[in-house]
CSV table of C-alpha atoms in Angstrom, one decimal:
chain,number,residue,atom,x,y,z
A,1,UNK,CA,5.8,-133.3,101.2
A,2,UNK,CA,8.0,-133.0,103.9
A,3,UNK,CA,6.8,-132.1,107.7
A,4,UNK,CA,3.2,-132.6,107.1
A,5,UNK,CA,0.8,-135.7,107.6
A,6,UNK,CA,-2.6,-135.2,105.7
A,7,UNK,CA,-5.0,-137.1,107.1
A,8,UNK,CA,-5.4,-139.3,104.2
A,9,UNK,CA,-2.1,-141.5,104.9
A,10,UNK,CA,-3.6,-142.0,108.4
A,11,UNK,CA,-4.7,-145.5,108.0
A,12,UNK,CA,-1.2,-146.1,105.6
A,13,UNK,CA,0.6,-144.6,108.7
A,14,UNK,CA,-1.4,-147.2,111.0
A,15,UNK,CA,-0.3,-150.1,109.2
A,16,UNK,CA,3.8,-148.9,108.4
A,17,UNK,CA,3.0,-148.3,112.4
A,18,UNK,CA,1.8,-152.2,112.9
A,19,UNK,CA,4.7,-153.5,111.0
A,20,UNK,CA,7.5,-151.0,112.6
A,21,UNK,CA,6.4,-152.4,115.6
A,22,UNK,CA,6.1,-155.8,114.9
A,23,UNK,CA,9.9,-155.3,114.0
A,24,UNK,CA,10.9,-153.5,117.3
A,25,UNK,CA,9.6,-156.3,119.2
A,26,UNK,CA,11.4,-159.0,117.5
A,27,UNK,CA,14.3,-157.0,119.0
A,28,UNK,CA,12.4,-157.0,122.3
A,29,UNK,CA,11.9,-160.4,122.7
A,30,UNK,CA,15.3,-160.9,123.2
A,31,UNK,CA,15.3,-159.4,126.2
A,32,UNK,CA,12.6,-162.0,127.1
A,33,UNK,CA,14.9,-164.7,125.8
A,34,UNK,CA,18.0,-163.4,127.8
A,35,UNK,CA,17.3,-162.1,131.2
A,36,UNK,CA,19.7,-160.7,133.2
A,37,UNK,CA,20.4,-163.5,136.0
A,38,UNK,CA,23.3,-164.8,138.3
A,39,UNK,CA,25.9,-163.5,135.6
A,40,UNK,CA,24.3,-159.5,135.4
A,41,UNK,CA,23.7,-159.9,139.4
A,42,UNK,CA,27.3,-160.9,140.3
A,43,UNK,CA,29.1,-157.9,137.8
A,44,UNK,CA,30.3,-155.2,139.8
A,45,UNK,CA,28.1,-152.4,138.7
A,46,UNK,CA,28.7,-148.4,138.9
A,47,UNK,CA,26.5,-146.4,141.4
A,48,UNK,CA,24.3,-145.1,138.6
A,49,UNK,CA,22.8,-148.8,137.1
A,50,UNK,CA,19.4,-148.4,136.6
A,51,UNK,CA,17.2,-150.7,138.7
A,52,UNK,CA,16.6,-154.3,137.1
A,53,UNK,CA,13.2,-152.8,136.6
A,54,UNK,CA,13.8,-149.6,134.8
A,55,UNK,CA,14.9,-151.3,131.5
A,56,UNK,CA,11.8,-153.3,130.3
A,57,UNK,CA,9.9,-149.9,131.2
A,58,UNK,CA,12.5,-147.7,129.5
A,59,UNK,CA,12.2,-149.6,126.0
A,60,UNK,CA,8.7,-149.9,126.1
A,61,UNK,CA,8.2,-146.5,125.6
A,62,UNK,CA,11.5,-146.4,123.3
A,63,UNK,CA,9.8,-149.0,120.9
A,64,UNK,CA,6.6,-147.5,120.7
A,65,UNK,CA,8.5,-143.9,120.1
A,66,UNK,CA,10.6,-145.8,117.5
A,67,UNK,CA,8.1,-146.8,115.5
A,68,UNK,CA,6.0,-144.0,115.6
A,69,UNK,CA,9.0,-142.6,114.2
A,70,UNK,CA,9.5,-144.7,111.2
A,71,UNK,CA,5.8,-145.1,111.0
A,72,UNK,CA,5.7,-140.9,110.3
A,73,UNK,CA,8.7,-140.5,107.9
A,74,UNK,CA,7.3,-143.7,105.8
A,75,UNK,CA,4.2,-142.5,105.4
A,76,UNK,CA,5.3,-138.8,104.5
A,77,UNK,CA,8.1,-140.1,102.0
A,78,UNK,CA,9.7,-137.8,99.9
A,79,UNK,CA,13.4,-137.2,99.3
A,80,UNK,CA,15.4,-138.2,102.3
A,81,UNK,CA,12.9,-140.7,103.8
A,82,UNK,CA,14.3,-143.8,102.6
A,83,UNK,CA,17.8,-142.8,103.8
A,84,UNK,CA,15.9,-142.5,107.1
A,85,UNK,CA,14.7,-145.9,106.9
A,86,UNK,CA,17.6,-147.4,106.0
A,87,UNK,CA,19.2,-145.9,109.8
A,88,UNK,CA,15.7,-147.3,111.0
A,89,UNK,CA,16.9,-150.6,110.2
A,90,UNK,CA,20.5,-150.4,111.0
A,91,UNK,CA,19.5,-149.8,114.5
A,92,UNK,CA,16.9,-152.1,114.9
A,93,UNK,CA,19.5,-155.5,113.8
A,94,UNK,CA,21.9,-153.6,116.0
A,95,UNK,CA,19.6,-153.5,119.0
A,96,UNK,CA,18.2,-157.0,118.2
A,97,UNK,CA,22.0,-158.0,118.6
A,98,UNK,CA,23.2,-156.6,121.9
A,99,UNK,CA,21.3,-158.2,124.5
A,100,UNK,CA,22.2,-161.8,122.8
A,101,UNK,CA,25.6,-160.5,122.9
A,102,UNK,CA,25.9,-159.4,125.9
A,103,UNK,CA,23.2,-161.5,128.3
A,104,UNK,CA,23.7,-164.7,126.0
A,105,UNK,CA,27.2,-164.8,125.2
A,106,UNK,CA,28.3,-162.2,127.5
A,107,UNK,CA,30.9,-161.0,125.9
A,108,UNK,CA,30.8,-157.3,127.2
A,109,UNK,CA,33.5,-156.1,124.8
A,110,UNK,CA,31.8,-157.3,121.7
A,111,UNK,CA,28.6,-155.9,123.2
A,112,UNK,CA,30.8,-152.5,123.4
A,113,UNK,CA,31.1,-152.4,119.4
A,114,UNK,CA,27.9,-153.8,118.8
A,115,UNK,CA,26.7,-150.8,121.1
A,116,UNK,CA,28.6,-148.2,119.7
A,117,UNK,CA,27.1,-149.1,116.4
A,118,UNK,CA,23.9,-148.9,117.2
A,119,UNK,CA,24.4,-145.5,118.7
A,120,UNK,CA,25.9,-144.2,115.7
A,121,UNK,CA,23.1,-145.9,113.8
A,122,UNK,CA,20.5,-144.0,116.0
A,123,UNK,CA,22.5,-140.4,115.8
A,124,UNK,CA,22.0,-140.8,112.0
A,125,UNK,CA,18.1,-142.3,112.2
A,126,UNK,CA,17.5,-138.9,114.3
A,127,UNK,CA,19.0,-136.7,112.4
A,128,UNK,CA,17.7,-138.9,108.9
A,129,UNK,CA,14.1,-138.4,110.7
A,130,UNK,CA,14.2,-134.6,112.0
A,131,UNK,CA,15.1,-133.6,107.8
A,132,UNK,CA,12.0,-135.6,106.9
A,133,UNK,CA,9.6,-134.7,109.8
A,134,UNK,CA,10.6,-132.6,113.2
A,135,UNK,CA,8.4,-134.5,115.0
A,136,UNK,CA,9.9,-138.2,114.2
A,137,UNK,CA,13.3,-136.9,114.7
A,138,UNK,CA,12.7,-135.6,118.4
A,139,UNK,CA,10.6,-138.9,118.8
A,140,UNK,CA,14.2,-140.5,118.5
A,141,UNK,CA,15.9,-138.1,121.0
A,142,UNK,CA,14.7,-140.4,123.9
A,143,UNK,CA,16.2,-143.2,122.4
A,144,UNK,CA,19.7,-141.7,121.6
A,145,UNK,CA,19.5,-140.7,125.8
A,146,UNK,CA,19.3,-144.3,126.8
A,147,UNK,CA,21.6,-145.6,124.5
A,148,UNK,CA,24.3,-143.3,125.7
A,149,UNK,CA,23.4,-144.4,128.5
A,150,UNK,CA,23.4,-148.3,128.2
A,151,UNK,CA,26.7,-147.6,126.0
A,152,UNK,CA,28.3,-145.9,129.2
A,153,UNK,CA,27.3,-149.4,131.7
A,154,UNK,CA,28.2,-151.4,128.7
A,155,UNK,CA,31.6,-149.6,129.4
A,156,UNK,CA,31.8,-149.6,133.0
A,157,UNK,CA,31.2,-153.0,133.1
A,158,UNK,CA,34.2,-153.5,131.3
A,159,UNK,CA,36.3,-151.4,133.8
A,160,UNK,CA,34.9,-152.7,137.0
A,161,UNK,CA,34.8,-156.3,135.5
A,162,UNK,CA,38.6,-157.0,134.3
A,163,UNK,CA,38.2,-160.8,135.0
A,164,UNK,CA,35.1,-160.3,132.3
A,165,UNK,CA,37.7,-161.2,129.5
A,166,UNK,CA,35.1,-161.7,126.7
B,1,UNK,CA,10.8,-143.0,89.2
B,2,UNK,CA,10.1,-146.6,89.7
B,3,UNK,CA,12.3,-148.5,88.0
B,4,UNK,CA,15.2,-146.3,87.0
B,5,UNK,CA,18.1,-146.1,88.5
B,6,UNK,CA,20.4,-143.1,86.9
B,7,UNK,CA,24.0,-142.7,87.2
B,8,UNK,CA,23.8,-139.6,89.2
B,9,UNK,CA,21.8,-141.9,92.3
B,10,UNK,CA,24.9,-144.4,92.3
B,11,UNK,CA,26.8,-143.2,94.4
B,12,UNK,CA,23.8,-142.6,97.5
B,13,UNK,CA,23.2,-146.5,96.0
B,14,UNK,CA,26.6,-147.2,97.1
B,15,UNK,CA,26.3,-145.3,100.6
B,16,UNK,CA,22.4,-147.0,101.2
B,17,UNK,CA,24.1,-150.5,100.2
B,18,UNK,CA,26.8,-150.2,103.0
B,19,UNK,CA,23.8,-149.1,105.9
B,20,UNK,CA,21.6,-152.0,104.8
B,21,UNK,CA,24.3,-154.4,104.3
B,22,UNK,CA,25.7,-153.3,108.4
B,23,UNK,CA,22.2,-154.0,109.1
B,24,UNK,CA,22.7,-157.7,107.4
B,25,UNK,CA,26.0,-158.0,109.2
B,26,UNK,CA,24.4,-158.1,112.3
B,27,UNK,CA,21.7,-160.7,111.7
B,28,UNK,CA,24.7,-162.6,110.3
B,29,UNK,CA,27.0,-162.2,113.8
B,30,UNK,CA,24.1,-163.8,115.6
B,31,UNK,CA,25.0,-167.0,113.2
B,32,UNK,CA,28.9,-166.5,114.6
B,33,UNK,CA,27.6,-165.7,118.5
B,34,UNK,CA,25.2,-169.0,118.5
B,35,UNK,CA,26.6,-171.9,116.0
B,36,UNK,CA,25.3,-175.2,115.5
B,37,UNK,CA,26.7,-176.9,118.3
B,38,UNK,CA,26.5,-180.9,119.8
B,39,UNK,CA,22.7,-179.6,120.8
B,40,UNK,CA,21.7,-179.5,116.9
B,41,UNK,CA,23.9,-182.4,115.8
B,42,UNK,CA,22.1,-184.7,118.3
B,43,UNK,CA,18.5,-183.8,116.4
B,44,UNK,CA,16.8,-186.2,114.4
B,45,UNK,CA,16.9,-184.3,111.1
B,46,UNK,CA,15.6,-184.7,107.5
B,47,UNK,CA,17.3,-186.9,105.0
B,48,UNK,CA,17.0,-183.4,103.2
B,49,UNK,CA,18.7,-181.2,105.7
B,50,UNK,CA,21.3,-179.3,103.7
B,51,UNK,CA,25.0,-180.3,105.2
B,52,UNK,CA,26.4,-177.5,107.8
B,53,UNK,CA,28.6,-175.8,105.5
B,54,UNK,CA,25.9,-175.0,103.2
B,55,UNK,CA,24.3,-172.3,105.5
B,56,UNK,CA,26.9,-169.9,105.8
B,57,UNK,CA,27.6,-170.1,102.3
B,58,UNK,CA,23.8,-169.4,101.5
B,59,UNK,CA,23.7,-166.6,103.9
B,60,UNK,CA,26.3,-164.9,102.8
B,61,UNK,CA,24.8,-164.5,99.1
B,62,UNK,CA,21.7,-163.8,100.4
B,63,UNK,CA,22.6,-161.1,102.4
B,64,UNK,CA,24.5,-159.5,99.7
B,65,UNK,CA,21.2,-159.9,97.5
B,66,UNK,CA,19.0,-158.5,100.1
B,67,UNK,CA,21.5,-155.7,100.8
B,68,UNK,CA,21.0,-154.8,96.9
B,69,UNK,CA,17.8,-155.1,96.4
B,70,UNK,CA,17.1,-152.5,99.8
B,71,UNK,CA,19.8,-150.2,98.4
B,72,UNK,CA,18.2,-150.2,94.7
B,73,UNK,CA,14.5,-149.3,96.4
B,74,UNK,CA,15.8,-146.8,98.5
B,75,UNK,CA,17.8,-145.2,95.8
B,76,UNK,CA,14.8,-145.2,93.5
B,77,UNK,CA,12.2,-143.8,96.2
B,78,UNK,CA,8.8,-142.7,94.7
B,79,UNK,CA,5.7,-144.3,95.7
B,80,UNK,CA,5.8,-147.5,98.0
B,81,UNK,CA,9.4,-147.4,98.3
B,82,UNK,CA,9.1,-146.2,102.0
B,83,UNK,CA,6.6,-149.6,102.3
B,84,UNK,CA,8.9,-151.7,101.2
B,85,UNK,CA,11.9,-150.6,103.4
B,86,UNK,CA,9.6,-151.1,106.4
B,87,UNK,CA,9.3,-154.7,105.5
B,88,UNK,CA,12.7,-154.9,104.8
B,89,UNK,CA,13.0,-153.4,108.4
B,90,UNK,CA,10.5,-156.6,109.5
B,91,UNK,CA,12.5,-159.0,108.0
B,92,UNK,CA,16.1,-158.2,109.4
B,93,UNK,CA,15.1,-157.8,112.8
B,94,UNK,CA,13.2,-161.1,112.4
B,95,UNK,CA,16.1,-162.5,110.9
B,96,UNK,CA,18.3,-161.5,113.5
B,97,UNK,CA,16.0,-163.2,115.9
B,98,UNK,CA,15.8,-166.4,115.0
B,99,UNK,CA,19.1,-167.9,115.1
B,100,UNK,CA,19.2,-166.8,119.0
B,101,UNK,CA,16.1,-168.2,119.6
B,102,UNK,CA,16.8,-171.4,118.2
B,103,UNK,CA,20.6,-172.1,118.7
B,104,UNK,CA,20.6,-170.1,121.9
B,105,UNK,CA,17.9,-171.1,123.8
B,106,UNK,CA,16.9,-173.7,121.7
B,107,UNK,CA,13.8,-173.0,121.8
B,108,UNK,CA,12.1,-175.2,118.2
B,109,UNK,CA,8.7,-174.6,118.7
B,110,UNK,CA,9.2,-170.3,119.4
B,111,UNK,CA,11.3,-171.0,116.3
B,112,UNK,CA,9.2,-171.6,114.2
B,113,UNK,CA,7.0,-169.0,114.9
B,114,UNK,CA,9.6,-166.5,114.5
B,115,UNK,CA,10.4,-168.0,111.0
B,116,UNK,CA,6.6,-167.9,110.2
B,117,UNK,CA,7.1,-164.2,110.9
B,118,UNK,CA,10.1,-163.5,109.0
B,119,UNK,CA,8.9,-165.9,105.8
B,120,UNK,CA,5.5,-163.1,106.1
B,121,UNK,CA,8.1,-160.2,106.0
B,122,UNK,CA,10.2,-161.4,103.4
B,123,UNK,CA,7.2,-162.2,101.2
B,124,UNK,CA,5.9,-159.0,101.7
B,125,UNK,CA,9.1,-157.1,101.0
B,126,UNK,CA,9.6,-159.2,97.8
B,127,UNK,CA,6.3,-158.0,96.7
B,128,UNK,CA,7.0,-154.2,97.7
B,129,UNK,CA,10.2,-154.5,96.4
B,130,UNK,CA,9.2,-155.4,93.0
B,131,UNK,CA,6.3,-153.1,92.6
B,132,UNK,CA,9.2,-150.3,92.7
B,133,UNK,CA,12.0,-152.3,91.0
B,134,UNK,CA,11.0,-155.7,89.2
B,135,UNK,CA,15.3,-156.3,89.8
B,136,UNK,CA,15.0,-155.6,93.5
B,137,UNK,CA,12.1,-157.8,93.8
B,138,UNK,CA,14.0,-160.6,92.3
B,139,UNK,CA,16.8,-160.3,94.1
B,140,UNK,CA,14.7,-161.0,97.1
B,141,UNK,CA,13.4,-164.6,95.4
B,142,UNK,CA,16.1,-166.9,96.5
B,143,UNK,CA,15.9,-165.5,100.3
B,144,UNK,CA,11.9,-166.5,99.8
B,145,UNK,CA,13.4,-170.2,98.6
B,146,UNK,CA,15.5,-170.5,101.7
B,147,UNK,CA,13.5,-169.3,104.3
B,148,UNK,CA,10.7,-171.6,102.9
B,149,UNK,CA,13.6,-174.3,103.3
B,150,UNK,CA,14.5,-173.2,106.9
B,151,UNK,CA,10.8,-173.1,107.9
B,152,UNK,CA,10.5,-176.5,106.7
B,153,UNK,CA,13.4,-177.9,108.2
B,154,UNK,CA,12.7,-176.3,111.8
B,155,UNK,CA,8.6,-178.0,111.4
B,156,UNK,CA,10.6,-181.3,111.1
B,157,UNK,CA,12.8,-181.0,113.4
B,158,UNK,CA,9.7,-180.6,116.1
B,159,UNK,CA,8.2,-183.1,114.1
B,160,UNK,CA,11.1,-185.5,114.5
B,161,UNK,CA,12.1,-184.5,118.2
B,162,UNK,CA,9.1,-184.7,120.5
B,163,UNK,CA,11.4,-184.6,123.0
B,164,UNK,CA,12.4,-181.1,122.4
B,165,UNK,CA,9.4,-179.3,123.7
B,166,UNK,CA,10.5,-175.5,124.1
């Protein structure tokens, strides 16, 4: 079954899509709830930080890409897609858990672990993915970019920051 | 496949068990980032509200059972196990969102909306669960019970608080 999407698990795939989605923006609304304010503003901040605005823009797209993702490996099945979904849902409670971490609590260095998990957890969702479907697993790629990424200013901060004890 | 569970799957059991129990981990650190503080103790609550201690021990048996019963269906595969791990996907990422959104922005009335989300999830993972193992779906009954409970508790606590209007 693997690598191919009939058109008669179209309408199943809508619905796992609805419900993916629903699930990735429970982990964007805490963005909503914590904004980056006076605390983000006054960090000392390496060269290469993303503009303020770049981030609700960036995981837009990653949310809609993640669960397109989950949506296409569900709805294929087969051996391996469950594995795949359980990664899926690692990183999702991992994502859901940094920005309260780090923009609620701001503890940067517990944000730091809770970051590198979910990078780890988003390396094994792609690669979980790419066996079931080629397509869902390069639909993650984008995802593991920024979260490289975000893990790298997660770390910076830390370094520029050393008064930032938590 | 549905409802078997050979020897020879154990051990992937095992490995799917410690992914989805991560995944519980984090919705349970968001209970550690944002406890009940003087905020919550100053709410008018129920005569019914369960004491504080109770919640951590509750959550921690839960998670264990909702762990399991992810771990069994993902183990087992076959038809509608991929459905069911996308609501189990739903209701960990609601789950994880909650707590902040209560206890760290204290936000009651967003609350409850994100509860009436999660109770959907959880209902509808019990029911996916147990259409692909009747012991996975039961496992999932006493997480039903308690968000019911929860869901209750937060409606009262707007009911009882109209001072607390986010």
């Amino acid at each position: 079954m693997a690598g191919k999407l009939s058109g008669s698990l179209l309408e199943v795939a809508m619905l796992l899509f609805l419900i993916f989605l629903l699930a990735c923006g429970c982990a964007a609304m805490t963005g909503w709830l914590f904004p980056t304010g006076e605390w983000y503003k006054g960090l000392h901040k390496p060269d290469w930080t993303p503009p303020n605005w770049v981030f609700p823009v960036a995981w837009s797209t990653l949310y809609l890409l993640i669960a397109f993702a989950g949506a296409r490996v569900a709805a294929i099945g087969g051996p391996g897609a469950t594995t795949a979904l359980a990664f899926w849902a690692l990183q999702i409670a991992a994502n859901a858990l940094w920005t309260p971490t780090v923009f609620g609590t701001y503890r940067l260095r517990l944000g730091l672990g809770v970051i590198v998990l979910l990078w780890i957890a988003v390396l094994g969702a792609m690669i979980a993915h790419w066996r079931v479907s080629t397509l869902a697993g390069v639909a993650l790629l984008p995802y593991l970019g920024w979260v490289t990424l975000a893990a790298a200013l997660n770390a910076e901060l830390i370094r520029l920051n050393p008064n930032e004890r938590r």
